[in-house]
Amino acid sequence: MKIAVLPGDGIGPEVAAQAVKVLQALQRDGLKFEMVEAPIGGAGYDAAGDPLPEPTLKLAREADAVLLGAVGGYQYDKLPRPQRPEQGLLRIRKELNLFANLRPVFVYPELADASTLKPEVVSGLDLLIVRELTGDLYFGQPRGIRVNAQGEREGFNTMVYSESEIRRVAHSGFKTAMKRKRRLCSVEKANVLETSELWREVVIEVGRGYPEVELSHMYVDNAAMQLVRNPKQFDVILTGNIFGDILSDEASMLTGSIGMLPSASLDGANKGMYEPIHGSAPDIAGRDIANPLATILSAAMMLRYTFNLEDAAQRVETAVRKVLAQGLRTADIFVPGTDKVSTGRMGDAVVAAL
Ligand code: IPM
Ligand code: MG
């Protein structure tokens, strides 16, 4: 099993190192992972003048799965857009055709108090966002900044989805729902946007093939509100790239910290890239205080979705629950009475719990 490890920038290398530790610990039990590291994002720019250097892309193509830390840093913010770290991430998603982004939002009983919402609103929460990842405003053409007829500059982007793009991610959504509580809520803005009108039509069509799944539709503004009002009404949320980006950050706070949320980005054949949904947090980089659990849980998703190792995936998830039950907390999820630990110690504790 070949894994491309792309630590990236900021806290990326620190958290990726903990997930690597966990995968190495599993190797002692007979699994065999070949892990090869390469730079991406700002690290790619520093190494090769490109946020997605050619050898990194080649390695990612050859590997069965990609483990990514995070990309981005203040020092790169002034670079021309194609050289910025985020472009490395967007390009690798596109190049590997990773159109289905799975973002589970799960509240650990031990962390129900860490959320800014009332414990009774979030405790027991278990939902999953399926975000389309290779289309929409993120990639639509034309885009740019131009001078209009009045001589004023204007910025423009194109929201566009083809039927086939909607259909394939809708299938991912329905298939995911089949393995869960069989409820799928498709989120768009069909009262205003044609892109969303087509989205809804195609989702309904695809849904006919999954009669056991209860399909509902919600406008994105309402969904944003419902997520904080009564998040437990959701099982699977299926949505486009930009709405999914925003809603998944919102949903992460239901769990107490964005430092807890893993993700899987899959192509049609379960090749995947696995990354925490948080960013590179340059303000805390190098201080050994970041939460590595989102990345460790991303490695668990890799075991599940790409390698079909459900047992191993569950072992990692159980180990994470154990360390939380032991009272270990990184700074982002710390509450008085628990035991504040560093990034490295948290990784070691998960390995010990395995
Ligand atoms: C995410 C991030 C990325 C996105 C950024 C870093 C380009 O916010 O994975 O959600 O917008 O998709
Ligand atoms: Mg985001």
mmCIF file of C-alpha atoms and ligand atoms in Angstrom, residues 103 131 245 249, ligand 2:
data_model
loop_
_atom_site.group_PDB
_atom_site.id
_atom_site.type_symbol
_atom_site.label_atom_id
_atom_site.label_comp_id
_atom_site.label_asym_id
_atom_site.label_seq_id
_atom_site.Cartn_x
_atom_site.Cartn_y
_atom_site.Cartn_z
ATOM 1 C CA ARG A 103 -16.491 15.440 5.779
ATOM 2 C CA ARG A 131 -19.075 18.253 -0.821
ATOM 3 C CA ASP A 245 -16.659 24.777 1.983
ATOM 4 C CA ASP A 249 -16.373 25.035 8.614
HETATM 5 MG MG MG B 2 -12.633 25.353 3.789
#
